mmCIF file of C-alpha atoms and ligand atoms in Angstrom:
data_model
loop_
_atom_site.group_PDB
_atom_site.id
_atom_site.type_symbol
_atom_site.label_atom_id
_atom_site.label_comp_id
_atom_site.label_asym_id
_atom_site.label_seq_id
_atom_site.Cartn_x
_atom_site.Cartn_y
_atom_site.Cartn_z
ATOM 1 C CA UNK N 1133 136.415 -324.754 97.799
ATOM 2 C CA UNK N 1134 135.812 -326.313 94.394
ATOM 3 C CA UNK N 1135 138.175 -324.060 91.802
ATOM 4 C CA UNK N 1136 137.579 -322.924 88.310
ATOM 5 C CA UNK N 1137 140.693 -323.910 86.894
ATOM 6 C CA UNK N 1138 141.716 -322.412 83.477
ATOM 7 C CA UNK N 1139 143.180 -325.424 81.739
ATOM 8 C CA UNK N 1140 147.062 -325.645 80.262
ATOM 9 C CA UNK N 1141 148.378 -322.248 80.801
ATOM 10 C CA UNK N 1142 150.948 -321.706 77.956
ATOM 11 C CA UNK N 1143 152.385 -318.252 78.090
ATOM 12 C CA UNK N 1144 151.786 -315.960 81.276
ATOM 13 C CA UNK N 1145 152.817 -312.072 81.289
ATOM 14 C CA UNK N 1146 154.266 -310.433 84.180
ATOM 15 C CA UNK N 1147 153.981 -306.568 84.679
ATOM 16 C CA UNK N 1148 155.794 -304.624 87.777
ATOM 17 C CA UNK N 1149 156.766 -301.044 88.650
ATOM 18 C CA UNK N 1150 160.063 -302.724 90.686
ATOM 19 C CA UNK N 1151 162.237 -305.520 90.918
ATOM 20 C CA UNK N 1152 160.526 -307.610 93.683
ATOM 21 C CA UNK N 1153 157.253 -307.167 93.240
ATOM 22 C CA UNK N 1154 156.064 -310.259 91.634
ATOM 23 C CA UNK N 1155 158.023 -312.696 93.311
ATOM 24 C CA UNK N 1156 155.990 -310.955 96.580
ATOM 25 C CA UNK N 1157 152.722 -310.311 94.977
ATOM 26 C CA UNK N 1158 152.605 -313.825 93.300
ATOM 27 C CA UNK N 1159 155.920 -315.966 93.754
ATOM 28 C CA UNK N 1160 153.953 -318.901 95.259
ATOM 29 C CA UNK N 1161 151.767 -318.872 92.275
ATOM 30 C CA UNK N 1162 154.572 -318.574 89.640
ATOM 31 C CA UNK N 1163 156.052 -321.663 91.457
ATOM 32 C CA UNK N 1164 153.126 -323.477 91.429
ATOM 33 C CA UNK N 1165 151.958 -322.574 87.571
ATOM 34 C CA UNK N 1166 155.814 -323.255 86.161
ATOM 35 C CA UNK N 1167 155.513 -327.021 87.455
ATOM 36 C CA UNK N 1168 152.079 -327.548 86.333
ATOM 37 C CA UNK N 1169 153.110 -326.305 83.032
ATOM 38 C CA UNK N 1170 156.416 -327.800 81.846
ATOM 39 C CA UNK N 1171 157.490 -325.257 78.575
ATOM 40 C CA UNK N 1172 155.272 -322.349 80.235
ATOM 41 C CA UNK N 1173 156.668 -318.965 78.576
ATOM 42 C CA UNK N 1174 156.597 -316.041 80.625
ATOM 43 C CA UNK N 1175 157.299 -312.552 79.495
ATOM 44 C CA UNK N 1176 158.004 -310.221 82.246
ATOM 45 C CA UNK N 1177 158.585 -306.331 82.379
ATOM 46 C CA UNK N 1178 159.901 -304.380 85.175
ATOM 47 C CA UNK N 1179 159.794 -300.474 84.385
ATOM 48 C CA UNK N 1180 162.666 -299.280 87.549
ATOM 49 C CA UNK N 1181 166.138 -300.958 87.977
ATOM 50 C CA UNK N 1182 167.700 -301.633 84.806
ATOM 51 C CA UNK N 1183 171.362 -301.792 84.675
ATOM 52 C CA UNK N 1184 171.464 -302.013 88.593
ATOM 53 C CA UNK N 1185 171.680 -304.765 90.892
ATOM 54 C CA UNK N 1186 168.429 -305.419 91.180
ATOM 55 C CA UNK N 1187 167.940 -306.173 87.702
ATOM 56 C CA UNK N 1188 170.552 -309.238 88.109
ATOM 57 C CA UNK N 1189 168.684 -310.420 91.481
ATOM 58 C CA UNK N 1190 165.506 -310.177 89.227
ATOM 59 C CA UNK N 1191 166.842 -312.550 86.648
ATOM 60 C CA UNK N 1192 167.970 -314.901 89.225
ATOM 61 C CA UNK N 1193 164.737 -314.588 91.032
ATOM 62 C CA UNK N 1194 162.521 -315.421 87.935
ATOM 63 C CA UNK N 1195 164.487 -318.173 87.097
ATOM 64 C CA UNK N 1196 164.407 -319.366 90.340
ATOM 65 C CA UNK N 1197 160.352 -319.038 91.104
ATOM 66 C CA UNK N 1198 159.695 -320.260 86.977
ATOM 67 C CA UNK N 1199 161.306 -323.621 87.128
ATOM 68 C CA UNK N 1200 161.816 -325.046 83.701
ATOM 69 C CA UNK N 1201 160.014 -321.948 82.370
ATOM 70 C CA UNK N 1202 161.149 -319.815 78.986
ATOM 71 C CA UNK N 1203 161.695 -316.353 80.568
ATOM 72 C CA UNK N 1204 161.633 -313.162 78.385
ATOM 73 C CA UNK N 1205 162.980 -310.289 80.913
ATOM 74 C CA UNK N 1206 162.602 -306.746 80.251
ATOM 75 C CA UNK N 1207 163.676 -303.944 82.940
ATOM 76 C CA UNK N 1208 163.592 -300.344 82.105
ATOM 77 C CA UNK N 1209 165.381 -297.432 83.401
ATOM 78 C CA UNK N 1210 161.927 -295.383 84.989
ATOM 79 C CA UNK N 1211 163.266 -293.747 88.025
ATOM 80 C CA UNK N 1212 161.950 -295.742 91.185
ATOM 81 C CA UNK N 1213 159.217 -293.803 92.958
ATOM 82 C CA UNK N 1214 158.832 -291.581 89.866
ATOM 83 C CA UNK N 1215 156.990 -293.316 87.491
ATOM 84 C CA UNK N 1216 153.627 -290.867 87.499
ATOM 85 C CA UNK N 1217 156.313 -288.331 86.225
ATOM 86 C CA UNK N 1218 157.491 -290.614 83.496
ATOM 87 C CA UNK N 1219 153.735 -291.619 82.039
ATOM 88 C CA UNK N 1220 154.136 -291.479 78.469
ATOM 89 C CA UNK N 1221 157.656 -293.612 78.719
ATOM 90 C CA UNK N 1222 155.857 -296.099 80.687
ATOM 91 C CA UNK N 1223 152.797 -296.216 78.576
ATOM 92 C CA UNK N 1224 155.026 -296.596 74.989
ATOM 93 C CA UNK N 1225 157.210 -299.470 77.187
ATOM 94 C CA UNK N 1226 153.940 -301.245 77.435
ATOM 95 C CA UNK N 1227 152.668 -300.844 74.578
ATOM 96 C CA UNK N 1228 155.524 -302.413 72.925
ATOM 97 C CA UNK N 1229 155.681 -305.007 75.055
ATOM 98 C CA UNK N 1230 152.210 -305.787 75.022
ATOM 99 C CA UNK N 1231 153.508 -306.808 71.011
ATOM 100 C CA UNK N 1232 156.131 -308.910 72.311
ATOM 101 C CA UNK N 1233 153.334 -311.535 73.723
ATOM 102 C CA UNK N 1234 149.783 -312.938 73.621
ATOM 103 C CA UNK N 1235 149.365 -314.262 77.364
ATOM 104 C CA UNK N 1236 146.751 -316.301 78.484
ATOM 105 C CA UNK N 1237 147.110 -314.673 82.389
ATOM 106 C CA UNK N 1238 148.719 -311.394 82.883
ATOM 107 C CA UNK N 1239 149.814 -310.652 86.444
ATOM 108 C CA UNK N 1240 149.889 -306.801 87.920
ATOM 109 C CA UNK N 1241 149.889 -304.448 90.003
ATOM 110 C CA UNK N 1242 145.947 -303.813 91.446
ATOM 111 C CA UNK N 1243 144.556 -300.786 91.084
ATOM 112 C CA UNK N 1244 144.066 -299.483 94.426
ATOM 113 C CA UNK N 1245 147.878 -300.237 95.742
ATOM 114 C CA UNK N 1246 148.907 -297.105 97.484
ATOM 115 C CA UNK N 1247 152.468 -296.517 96.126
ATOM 116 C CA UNK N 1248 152.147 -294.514 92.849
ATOM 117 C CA UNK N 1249 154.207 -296.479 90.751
ATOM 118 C CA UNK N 1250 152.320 -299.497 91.354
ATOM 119 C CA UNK N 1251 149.242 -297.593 90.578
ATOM 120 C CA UNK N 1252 149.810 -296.405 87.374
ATOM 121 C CA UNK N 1253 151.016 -299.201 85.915
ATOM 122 C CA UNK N 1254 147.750 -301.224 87.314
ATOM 123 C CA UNK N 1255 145.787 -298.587 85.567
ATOM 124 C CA UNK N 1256 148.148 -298.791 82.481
ATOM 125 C CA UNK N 1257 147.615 -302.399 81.779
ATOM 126 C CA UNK N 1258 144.087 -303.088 80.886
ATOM 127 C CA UNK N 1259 144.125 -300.331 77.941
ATOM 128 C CA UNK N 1260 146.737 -302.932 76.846
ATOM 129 C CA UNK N 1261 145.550 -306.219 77.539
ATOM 130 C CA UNK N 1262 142.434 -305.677 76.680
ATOM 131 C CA UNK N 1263 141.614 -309.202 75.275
ATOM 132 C CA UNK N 1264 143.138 -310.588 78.460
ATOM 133 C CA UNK N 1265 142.596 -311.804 82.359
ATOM 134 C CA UNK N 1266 143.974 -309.630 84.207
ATOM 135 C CA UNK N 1267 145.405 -310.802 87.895
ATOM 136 C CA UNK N 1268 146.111 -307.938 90.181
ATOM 137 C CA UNK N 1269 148.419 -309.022 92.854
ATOM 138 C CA UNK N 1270 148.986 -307.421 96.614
ATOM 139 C CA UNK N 1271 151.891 -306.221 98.278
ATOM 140 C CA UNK N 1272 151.967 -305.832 102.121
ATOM 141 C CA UNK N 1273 153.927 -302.342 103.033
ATOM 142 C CA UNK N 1274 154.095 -299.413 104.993
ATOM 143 C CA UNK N 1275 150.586 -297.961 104.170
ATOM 144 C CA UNK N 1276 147.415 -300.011 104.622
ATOM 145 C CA UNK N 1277 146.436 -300.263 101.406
ATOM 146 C CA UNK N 1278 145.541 -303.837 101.393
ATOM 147 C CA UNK N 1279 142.861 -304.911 99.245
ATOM 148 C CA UNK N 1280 139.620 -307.255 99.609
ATOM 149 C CA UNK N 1281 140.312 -310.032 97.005
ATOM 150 C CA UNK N 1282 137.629 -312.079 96.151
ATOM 151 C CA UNK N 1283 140.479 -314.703 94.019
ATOM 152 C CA UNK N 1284 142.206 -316.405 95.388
ATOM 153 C CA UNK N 1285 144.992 -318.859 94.462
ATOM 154 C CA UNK N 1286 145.592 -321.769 97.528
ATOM 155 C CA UNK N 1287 149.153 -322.944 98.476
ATOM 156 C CA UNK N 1288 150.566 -325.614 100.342
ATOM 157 C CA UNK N 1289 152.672 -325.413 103.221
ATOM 158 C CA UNK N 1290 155.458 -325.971 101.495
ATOM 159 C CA UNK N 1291 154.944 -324.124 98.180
ATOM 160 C CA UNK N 1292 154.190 -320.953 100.924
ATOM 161 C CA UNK N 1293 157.621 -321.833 102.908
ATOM 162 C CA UNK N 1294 159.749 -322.273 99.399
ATOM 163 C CA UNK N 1295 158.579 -318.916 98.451
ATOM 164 C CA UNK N 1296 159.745 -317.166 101.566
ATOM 165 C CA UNK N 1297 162.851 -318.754 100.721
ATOM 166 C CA UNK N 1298 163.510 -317.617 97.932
ATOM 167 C CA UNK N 1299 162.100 -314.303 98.286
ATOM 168 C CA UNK N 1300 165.374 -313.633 101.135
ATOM 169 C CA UNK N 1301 167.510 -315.985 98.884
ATOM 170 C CA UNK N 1302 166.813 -313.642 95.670
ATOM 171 C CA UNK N 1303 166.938 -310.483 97.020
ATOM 172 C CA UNK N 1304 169.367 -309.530 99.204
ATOM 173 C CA UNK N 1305 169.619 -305.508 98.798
ATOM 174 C CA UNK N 1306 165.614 -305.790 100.360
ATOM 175 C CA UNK N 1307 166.420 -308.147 103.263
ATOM 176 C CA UNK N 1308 166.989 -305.152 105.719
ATOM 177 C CA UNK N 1309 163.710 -303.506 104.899
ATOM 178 C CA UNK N 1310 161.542 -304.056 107.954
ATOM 179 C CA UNK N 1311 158.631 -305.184 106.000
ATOM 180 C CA UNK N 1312 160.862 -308.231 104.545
ATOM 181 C CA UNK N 1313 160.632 -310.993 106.705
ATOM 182 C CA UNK N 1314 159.113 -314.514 106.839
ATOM 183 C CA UNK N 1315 156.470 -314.052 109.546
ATOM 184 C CA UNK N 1316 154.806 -310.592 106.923
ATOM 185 C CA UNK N 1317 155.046 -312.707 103.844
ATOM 186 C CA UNK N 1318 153.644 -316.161 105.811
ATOM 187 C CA UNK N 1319 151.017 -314.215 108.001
ATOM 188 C CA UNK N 1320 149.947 -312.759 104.731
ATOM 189 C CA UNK N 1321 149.687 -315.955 103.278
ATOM 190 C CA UNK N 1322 147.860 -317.251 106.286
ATOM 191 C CA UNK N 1323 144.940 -314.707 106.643
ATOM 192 C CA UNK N 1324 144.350 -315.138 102.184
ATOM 193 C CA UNK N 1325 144.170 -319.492 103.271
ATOM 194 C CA UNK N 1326 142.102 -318.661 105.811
ATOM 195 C CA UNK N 1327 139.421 -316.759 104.011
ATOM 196 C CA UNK N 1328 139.384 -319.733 101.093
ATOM 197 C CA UNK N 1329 139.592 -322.472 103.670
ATOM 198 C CA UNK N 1330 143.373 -323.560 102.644
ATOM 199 C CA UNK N 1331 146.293 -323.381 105.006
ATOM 200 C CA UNK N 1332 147.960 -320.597 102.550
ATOM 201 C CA UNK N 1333 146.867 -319.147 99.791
ATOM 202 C CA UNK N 1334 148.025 -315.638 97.693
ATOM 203 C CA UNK N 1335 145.204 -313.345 96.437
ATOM 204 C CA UNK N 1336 143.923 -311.271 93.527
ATOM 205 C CA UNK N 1337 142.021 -308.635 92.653
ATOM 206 C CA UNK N 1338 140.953 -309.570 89.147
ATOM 207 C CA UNK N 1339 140.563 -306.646 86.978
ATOM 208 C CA UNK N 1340 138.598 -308.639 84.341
ATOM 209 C CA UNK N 1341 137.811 -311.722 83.482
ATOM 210 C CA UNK N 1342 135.292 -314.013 81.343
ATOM 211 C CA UNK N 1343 134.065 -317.871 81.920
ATOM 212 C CA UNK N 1344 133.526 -319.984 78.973
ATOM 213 C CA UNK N 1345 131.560 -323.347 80.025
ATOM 214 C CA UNK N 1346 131.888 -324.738 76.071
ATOM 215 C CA UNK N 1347 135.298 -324.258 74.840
ATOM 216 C CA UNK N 1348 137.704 -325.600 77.402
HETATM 217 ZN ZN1 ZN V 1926 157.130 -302.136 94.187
#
């Protein structure tokens, strides 16, 4: 497929409910947009895990899938799996991040992901991005709640096998979940190249977004 392509890509924000979740909803795409953009800045906020182990695999894990990119962290200490319960804390944590950065991509949960924590944040994030494309990325799991993108970002072979590498390389308190294994994040990978005629690809439901044929 011919792509629209959004020219340089300076500074990218990154929004997730858990430590994890962007490397799986979008790690090939991180990889991809942190080499074509040497100096990229990326501001990231994960509202569960801080203080715990997973916040140090996170650090590692950005660094790792941002190559060469200036990474801005944040992980809060939301309760995993309790975040609906926690709504104004998670709203004021956005809100002052949302200060902290003026993306031109911001990467999140979509809105119809079935775990709740995901959800809310996806339905969180365009009251504060509102002046921004918004990327909603999918995470296979448990519950078929897999969405119908109609975006989709192609990979190569290799870009798709690095990031299952990494992904088990990165995370290693998530390698005995049975949804964490090579053949769920390639297959996944294989059925979103398939449907834009790539060999892999990683999908998005885009929450909103505007063309400009003049300015670019
Ligand atoms: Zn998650």
């Amino acid at each position: 497929m011919k792509p629209l392509g959004p020219g340089r890509v300076e500074q990218i924000a990154l929004l997730a409910a858990h430590c994890d979740d962007i490397a799986i909803g979008a790690g090939g795409t991180l990889l991809t947009l942190a080499r074509a953009n040497p100096g990229l800045t990326v501001h990231a906020l994960v509202l569960t895990g801080s203080g715990s182990e997973r916040e140090v695999e996170e650090k590692a894990a950005l660094a790792a899938f941002l190559p060469g990119a200036d990474v801005h962290l944040t992980v809060t200490d939301i309760p995993d799996g309790r975040s609906p319960g926690y709504w104004a804390e998670a709203k004021d944590t956005l809100a002052a991040f949302r200060r902290t950065c003026e993306p031109d991509i911001v990467f999140a949960p979509q809105r119809h992901d079935a775990h709740q924590d995901h959800r809310q944040l996806a339905s969180l994030a365009p009251s504060e991005f509102r002046d921004h494309s918004i990327l909603g990325y999918e995470i296979l799991k448990w519950e078929s709640d897999l969405p119908t993108p109609t975006f989709y970002h192609p990979l190569s072979a290799t870009v798709a096998q690095e990031k299952v590498d990494l992904l088990h390389a990165s995370y290693p308190s998530q390698v005995d979940k049975d949804w964490f294994d090579a053949d769920a994040f390639l297959g996944l990978s294989r059925v979103r190249g398939v449907q834009c005629k790539s060999r892999y690809a990683e999908a998005f439901v885009v929450e909103k977004t505007v063309i400009d044929f003049v300015g670019v």
